[in-house]
GROMACS .gro file of C-alpha atoms in nm:
model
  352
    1UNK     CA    1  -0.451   1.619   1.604
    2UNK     CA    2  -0.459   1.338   1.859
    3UNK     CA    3  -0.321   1.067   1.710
    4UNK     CA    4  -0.568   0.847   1.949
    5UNK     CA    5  -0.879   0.998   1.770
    6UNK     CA    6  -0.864   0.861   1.399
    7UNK     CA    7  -1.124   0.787   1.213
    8UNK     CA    8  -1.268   0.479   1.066
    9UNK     CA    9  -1.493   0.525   0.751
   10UNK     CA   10  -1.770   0.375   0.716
   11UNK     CA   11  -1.806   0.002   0.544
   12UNK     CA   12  -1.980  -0.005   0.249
   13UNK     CA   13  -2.212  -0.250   0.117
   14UNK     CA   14  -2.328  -0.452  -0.247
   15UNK     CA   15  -2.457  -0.175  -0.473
   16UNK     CA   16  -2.254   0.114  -0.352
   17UNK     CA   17  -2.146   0.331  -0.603
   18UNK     CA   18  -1.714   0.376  -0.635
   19UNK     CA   19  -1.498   0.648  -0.758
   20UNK     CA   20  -1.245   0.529  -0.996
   21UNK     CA   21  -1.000   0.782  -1.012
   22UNK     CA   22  -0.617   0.815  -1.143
   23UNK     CA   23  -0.385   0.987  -0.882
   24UNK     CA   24  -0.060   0.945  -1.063
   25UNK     CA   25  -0.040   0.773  -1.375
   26UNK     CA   26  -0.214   0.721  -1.655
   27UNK     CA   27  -0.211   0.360  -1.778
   28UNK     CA   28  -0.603   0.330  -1.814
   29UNK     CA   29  -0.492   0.534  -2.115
   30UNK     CA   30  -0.212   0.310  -2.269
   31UNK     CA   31  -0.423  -0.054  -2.162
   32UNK     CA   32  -0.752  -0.013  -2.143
   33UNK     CA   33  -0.812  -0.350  -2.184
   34UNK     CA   34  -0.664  -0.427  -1.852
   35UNK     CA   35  -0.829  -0.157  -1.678
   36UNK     CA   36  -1.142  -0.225  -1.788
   37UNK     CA   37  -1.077  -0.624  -1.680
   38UNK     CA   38  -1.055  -0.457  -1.337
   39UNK     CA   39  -1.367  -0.269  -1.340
   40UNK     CA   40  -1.541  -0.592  -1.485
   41UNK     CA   41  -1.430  -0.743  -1.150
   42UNK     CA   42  -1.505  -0.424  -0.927
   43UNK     CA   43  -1.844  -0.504  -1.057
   44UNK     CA   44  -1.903  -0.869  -1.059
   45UNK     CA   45  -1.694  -1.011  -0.804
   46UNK     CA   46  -1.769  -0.733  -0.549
   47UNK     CA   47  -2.117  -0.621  -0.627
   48UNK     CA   48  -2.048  -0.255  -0.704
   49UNK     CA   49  -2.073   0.018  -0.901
   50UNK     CA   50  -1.766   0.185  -1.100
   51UNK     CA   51  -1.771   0.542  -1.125
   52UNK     CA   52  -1.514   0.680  -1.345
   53UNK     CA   53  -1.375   1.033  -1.246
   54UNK     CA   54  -1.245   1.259  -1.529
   55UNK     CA   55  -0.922   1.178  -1.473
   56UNK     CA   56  -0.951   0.766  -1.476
   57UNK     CA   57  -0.852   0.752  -1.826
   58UNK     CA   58  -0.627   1.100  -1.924
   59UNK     CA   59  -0.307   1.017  -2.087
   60UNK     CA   60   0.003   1.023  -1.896
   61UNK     CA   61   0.118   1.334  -2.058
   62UNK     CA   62  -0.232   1.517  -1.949
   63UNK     CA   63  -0.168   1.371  -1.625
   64UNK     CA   64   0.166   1.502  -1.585
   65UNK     CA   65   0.064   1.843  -1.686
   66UNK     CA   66  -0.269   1.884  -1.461
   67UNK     CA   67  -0.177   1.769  -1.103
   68UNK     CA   68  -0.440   2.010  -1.001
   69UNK     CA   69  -0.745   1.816  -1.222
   70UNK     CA   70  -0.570   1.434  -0.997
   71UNK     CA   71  -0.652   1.646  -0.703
   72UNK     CA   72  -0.999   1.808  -0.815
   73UNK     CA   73  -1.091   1.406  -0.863
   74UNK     CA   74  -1.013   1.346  -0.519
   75UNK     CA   75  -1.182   1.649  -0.357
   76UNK     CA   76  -1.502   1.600  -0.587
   77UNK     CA   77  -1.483   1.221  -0.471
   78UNK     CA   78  -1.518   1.256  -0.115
   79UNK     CA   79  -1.696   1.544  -0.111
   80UNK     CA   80  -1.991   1.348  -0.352
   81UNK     CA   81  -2.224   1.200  -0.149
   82UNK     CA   82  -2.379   0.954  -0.346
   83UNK     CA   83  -1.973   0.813  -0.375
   84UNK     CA   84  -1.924   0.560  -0.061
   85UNK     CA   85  -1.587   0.455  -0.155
   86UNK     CA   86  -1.233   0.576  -0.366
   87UNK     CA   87  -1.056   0.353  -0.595
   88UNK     CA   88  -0.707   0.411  -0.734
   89UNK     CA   89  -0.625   0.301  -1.082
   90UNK     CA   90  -0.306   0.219  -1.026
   91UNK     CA   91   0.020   0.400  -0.876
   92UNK     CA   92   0.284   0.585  -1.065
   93UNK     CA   93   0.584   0.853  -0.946
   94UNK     CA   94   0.467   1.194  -0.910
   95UNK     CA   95   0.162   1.187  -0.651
   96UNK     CA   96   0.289   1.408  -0.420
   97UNK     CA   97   0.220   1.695  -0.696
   98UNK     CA   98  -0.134   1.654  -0.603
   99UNK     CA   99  -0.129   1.721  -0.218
  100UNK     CA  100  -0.118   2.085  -0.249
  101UNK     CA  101  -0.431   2.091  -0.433
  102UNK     CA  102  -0.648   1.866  -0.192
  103UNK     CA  103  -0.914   1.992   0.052
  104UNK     CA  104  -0.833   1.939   0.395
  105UNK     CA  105  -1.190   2.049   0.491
  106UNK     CA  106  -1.346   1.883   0.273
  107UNK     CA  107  -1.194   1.511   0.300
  108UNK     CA  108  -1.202   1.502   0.668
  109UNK     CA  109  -1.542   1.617   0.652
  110UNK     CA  110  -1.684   1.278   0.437
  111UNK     CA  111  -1.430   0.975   0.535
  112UNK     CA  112  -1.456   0.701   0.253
  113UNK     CA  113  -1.255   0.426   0.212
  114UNK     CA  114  -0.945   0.508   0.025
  115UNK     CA  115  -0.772   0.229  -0.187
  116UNK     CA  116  -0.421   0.208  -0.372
  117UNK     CA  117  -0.069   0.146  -0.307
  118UNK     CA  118   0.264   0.254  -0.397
  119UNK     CA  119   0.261   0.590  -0.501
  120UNK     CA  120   0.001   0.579  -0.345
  121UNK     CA  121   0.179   0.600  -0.029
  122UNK     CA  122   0.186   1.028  -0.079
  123UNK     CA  123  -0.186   1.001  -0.023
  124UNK     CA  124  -0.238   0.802   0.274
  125UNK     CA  125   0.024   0.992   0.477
  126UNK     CA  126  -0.170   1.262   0.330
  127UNK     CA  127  -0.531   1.098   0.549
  128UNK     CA  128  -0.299   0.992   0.805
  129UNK     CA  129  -0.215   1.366   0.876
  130UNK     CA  130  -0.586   1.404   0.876
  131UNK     CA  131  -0.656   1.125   1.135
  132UNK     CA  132  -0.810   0.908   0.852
  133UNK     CA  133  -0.798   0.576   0.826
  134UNK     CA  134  -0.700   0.412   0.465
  135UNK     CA  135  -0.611   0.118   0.334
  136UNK     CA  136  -0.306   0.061   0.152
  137UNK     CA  137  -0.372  -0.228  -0.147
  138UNK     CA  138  -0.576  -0.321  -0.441
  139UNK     CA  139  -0.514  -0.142  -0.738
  140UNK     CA  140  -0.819  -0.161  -0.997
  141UNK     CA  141  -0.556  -0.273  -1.276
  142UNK     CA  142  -0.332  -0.495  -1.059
  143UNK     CA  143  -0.484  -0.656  -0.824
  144UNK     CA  144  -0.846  -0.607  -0.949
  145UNK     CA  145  -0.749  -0.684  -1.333
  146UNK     CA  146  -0.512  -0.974  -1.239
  147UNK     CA  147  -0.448  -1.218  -1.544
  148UNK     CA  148  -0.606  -1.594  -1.505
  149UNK     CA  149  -0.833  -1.428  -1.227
  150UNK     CA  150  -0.830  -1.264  -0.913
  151UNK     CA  151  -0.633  -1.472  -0.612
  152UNK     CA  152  -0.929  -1.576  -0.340
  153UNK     CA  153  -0.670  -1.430  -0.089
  154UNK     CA  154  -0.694  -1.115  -0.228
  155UNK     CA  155  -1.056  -1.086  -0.261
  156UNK     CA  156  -1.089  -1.206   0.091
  157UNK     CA  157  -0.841  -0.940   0.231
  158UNK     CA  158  -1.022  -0.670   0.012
  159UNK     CA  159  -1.427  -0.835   0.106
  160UNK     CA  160  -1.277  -0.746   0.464
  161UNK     CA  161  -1.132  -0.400   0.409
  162UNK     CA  162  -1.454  -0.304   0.215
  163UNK     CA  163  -1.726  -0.466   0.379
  164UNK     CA  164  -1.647  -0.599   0.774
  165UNK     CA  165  -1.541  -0.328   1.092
  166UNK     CA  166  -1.199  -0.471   1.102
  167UNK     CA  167  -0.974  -0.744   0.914
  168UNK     CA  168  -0.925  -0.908   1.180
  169UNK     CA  169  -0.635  -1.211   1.152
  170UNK     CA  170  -0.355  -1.182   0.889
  171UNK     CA  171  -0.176  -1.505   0.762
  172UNK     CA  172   0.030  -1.581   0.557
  173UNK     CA  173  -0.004  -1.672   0.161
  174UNK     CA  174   0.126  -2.026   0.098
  175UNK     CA  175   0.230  -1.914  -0.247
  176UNK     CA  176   0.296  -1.575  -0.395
  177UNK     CA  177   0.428  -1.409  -0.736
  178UNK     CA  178   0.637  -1.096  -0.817
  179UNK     CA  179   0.615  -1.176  -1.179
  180UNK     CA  180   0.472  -0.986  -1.468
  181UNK     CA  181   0.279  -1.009  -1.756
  182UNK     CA  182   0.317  -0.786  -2.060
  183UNK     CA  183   0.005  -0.567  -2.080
  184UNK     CA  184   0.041  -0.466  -2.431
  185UNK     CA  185  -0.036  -0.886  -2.532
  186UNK     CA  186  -0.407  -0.912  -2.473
  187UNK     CA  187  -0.384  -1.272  -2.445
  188UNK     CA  188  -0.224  -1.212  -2.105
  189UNK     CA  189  -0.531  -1.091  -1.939
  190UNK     CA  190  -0.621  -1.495  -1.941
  191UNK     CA  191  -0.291  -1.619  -1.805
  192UNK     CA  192  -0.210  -1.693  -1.480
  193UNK     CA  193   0.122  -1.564  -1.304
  194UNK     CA  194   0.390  -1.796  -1.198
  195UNK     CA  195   0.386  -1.876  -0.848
  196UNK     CA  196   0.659  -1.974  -0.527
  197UNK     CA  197   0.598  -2.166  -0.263
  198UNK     CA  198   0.569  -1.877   0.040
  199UNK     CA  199   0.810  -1.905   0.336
  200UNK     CA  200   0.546  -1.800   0.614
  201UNK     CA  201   0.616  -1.514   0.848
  202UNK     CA  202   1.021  -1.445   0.972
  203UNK     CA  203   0.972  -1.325   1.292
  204UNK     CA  204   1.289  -1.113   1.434
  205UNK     CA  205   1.419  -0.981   1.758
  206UNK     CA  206   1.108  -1.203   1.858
  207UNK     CA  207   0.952  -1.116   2.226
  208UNK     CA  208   0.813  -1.255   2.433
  209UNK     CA  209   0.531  -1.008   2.481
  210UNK     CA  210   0.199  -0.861   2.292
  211UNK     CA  211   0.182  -0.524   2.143
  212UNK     CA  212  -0.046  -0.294   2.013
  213UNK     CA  213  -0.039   0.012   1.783
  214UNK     CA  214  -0.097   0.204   1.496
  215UNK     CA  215  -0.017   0.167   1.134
  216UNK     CA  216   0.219   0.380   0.975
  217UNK     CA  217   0.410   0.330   0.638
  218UNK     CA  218   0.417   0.237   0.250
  219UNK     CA  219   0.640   0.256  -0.029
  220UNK     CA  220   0.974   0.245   0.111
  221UNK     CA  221   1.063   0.423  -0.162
  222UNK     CA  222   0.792   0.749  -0.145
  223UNK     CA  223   0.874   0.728   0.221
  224UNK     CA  224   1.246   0.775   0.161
  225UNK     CA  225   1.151   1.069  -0.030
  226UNK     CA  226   0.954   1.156   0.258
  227UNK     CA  227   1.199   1.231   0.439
  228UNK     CA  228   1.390   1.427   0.237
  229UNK     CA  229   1.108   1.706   0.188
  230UNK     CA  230   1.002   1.646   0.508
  231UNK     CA  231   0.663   1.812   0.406
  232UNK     CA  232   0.436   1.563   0.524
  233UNK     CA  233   0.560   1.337   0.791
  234UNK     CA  234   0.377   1.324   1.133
  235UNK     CA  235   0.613   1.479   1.446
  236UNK     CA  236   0.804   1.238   1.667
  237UNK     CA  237   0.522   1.254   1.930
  238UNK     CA  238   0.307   1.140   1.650
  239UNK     CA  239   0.479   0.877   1.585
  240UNK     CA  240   0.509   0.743   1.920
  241UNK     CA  241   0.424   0.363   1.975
  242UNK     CA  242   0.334   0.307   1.623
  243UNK     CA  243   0.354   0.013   1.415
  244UNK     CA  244   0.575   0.099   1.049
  245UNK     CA  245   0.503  -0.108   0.766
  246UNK     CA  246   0.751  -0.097   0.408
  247UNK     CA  247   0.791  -0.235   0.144
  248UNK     CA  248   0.968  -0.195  -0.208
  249UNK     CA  249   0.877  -0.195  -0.546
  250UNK     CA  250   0.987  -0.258  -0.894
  251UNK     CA  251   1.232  -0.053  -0.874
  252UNK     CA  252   1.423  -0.284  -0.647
  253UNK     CA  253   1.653  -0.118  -0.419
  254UNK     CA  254   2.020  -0.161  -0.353
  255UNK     CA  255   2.036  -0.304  -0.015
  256UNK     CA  256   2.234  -0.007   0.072
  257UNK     CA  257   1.971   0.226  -0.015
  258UNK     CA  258   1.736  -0.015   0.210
  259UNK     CA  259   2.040   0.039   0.506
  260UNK     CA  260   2.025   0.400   0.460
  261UNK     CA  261   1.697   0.387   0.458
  262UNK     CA  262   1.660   0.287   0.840
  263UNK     CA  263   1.955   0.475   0.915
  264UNK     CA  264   1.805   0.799   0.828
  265UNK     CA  265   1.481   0.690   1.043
  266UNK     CA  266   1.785   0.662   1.323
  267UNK     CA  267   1.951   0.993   1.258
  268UNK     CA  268   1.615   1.195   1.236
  269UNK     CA  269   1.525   0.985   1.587
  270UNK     CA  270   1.224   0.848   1.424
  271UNK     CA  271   1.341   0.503   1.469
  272UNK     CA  272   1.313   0.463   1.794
  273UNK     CA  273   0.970   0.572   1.790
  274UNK     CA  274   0.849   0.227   1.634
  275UNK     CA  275   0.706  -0.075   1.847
  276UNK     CA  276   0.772  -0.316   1.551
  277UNK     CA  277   0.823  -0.350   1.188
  278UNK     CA  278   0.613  -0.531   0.915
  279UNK     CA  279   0.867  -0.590   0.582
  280UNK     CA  280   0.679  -0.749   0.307
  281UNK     CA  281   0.855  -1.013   0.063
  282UNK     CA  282   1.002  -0.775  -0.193
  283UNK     CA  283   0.938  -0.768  -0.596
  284UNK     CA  284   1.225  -0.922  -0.711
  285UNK     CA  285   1.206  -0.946  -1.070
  286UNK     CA  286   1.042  -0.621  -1.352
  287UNK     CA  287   0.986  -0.758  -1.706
  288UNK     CA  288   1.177  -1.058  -1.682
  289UNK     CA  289   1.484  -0.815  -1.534
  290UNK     CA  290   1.622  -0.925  -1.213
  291UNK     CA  291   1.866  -0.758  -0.940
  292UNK     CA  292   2.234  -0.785  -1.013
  293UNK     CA  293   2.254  -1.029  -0.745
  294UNK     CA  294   1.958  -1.269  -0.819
  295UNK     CA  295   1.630  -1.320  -0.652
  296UNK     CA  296   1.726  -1.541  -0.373
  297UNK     CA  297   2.019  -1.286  -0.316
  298UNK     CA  298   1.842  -0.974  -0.375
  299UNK     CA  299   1.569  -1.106  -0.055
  300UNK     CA  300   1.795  -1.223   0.184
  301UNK     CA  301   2.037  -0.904   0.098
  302UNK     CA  302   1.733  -0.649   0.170
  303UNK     CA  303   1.631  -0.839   0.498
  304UNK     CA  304   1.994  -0.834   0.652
  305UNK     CA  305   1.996  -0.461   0.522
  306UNK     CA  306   1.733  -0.404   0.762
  307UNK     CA  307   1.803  -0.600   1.035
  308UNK     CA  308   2.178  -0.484   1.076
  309UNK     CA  309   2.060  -0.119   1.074
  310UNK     CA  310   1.821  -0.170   1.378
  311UNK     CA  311   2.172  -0.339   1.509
  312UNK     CA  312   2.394  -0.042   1.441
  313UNK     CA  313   2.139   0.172   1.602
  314UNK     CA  314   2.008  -0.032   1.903
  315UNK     CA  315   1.683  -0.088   1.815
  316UNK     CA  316   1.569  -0.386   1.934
  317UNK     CA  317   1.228  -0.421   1.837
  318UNK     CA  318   1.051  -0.725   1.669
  319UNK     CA  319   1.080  -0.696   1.298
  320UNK     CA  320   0.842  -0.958   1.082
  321UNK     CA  321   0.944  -1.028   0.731
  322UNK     CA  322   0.772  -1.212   0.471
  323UNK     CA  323   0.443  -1.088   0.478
  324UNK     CA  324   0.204  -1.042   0.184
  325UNK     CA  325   0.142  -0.672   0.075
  326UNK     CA  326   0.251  -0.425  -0.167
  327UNK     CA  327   0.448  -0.521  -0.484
  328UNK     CA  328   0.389  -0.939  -0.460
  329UNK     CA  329   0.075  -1.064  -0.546
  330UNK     CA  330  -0.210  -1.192  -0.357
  331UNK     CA  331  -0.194  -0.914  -0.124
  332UNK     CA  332  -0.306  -0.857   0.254
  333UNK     CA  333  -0.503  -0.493   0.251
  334UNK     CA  334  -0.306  -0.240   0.494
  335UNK     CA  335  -0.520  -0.021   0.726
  336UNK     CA  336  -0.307   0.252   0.733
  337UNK     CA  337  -0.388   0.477   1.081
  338UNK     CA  338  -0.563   0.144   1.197
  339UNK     CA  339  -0.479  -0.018   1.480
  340UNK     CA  340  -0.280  -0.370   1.528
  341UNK     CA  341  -0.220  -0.597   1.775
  342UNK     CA  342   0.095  -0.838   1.751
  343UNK     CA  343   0.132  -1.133   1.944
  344UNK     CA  344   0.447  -1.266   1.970
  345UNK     CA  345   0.405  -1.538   2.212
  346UNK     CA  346   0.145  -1.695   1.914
  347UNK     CA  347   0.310  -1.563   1.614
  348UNK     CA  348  -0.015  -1.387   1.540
  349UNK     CA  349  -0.123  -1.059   1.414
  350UNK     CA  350  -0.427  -0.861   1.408
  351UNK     CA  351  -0.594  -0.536   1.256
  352UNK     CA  352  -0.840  -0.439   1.490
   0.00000   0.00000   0.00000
């Protein structure tokens, strides 16, 4: 596959009818009230039409049990043509049980917008492999169902992915949350998440120069497993010139699994590969549980993690923290396989 060739899918439009499907978890399940708060958005806020796949709603434990019947959703998804775009419940930590059983054929046949995040991540290096394009974000009972009402950033970023060619510029939030809200209080579905003042964008290794690339990344997590298996990462050649993007999750990683992290991207010569890094501001806090460390900590620890890595292994690209996507909320959308352009001289950045 030539990396140079991927493909767009087509933007879809008010009316269009969406699969709503569950790739790895099954909270619809445990809090349906939250997940139907999402599709109540999905519908009114965007103008389209739910349509819930067999699997939207299965428990976790028939989940678990049938990673063929995740994957049947997906196949039967893209391969519907009346279905213009795929939706992602909500993420989870099993995904990659469900690669065997997609459809090559069949999914790079009909490209559709694909739409999730986290463990999510096993599925668009999945259409990356493919030469897809995806877009790595908005989670129908996360971002979608947020309490107190969706953030306008959010929306905007996802009105974009959904319904323009490209994004076009990024900037950056000036306020974000990592907090939660307990899902099993119904009351929370009304509440609005506590909110920090945003730092803008922490641009390292800064140069003077503009470049251009592809998208490549995720989970930080998922792609640390990734490598392990090594089942479903692109060769080096692949990888050449592109852009990675991480970020971590509520699991909140030791900043020496973050160090290790890079370093194995080093060892396996995949580091060197990269023409810069995206980081986004980390989760730093899971039901009211925070890092051993504390928050403030916890950040700055993870971004030195990082940067003394690149150090150790003379990489001396530009690496730009801060940025708004993954586990924080609002979120930029990710076009993961699309192309970026980074301007350093400006401090801008661009998903063409």
């Amino acid at each position: 596959m030539n990396k140079e060739n991927f493909i767009r899918p087509p933007t879809i439009k008010a009316g269009d009818k969406v699969a709503i499907v569950s790739p790895s978890s099954g909270m619809p399940f445990l809090f349906p009230w939250v997940y139907e708060q999402g599709l109540n958005r999905i519908r009114d806020i965007f103008q389209l039409e739910p349509v819930e796949f067999p699997t939207a709603r299965k428990s976790p434990e028939y989940l678990s049990q049938n990673p063929e019947a995740r994957a049947d959703d997906i196949n039967r998804a893209f391969g519907d043509s009346s279905i213009k775009a795929i939706f992602a419940t909500i993420g989870g930590n099993d995904q990659v049980r469900i690669l065997p059983f997609l459809n090559k054929e069949v999914i790079k046949e009909n490209p559709k917008i694909f739409m999730g995040y986290s463990d999510c991540t096993n599925l668009h290096l999945f259409l990356w492999n493919l030469g897809l394009v995806s877009y790595y974000g908005g989670a129908v009972m996360v971002q979608f169902a947020m309490g107190g009402g969706m953030h306008d950033y959010t929306v905007q970023s996802i009105r974009k992915a959904l319904f323009y060619p490209t994004i076009g510029k990024v900037f950056p939030s000036p306020e974000y949350s990592d907090a939660d809200l307990d899902w099993s209080q119904k009351d929370n579905l009304n509440k609005k998440r506590p909110m920090y003042k945003g730092e803008g964008l922490f641009w390292h290794n800064k140069q003077n120069n503009l470049i251009e690339g592809r998208l490549w990344g995720g989970s930080l997590e998922i792609l640390d497993f990734h490598l392990s298996i090594r089942k479903y990462l692109p060769s080096q050649d692949e990888l050449e010139g592109a852009i990675l993007f991480i970020e971590t999750s509520e699991e909140m990683p030791s900043s020496g699994f973050i160090y290790r992290f890079v370093a194995a991207l080093g060892e396996l010569e995949l580091l060197k590969k990269f023409k810069a890094i995206l980081v986004a501001t980390p989760k730093a806090q899971f039901c009211s549980q925070y890092p051993p460390e504390g928050r403030e900590a916890f950040i700055s620890n993870q971004k030195n993690a990082i940067k003394n890595a690149l150090k150790d292994y003379g990489i001396h690209i530009p690496i730009i923290f801060n940025m708004n996507f993954g586990h924080t909320d609002p979120q930029i959308i990710i076009p993961s396989g699309g192309r970026i352009k980074i301007n350093c001289r400006s401090e801008t950045i661009e998903f063409c």
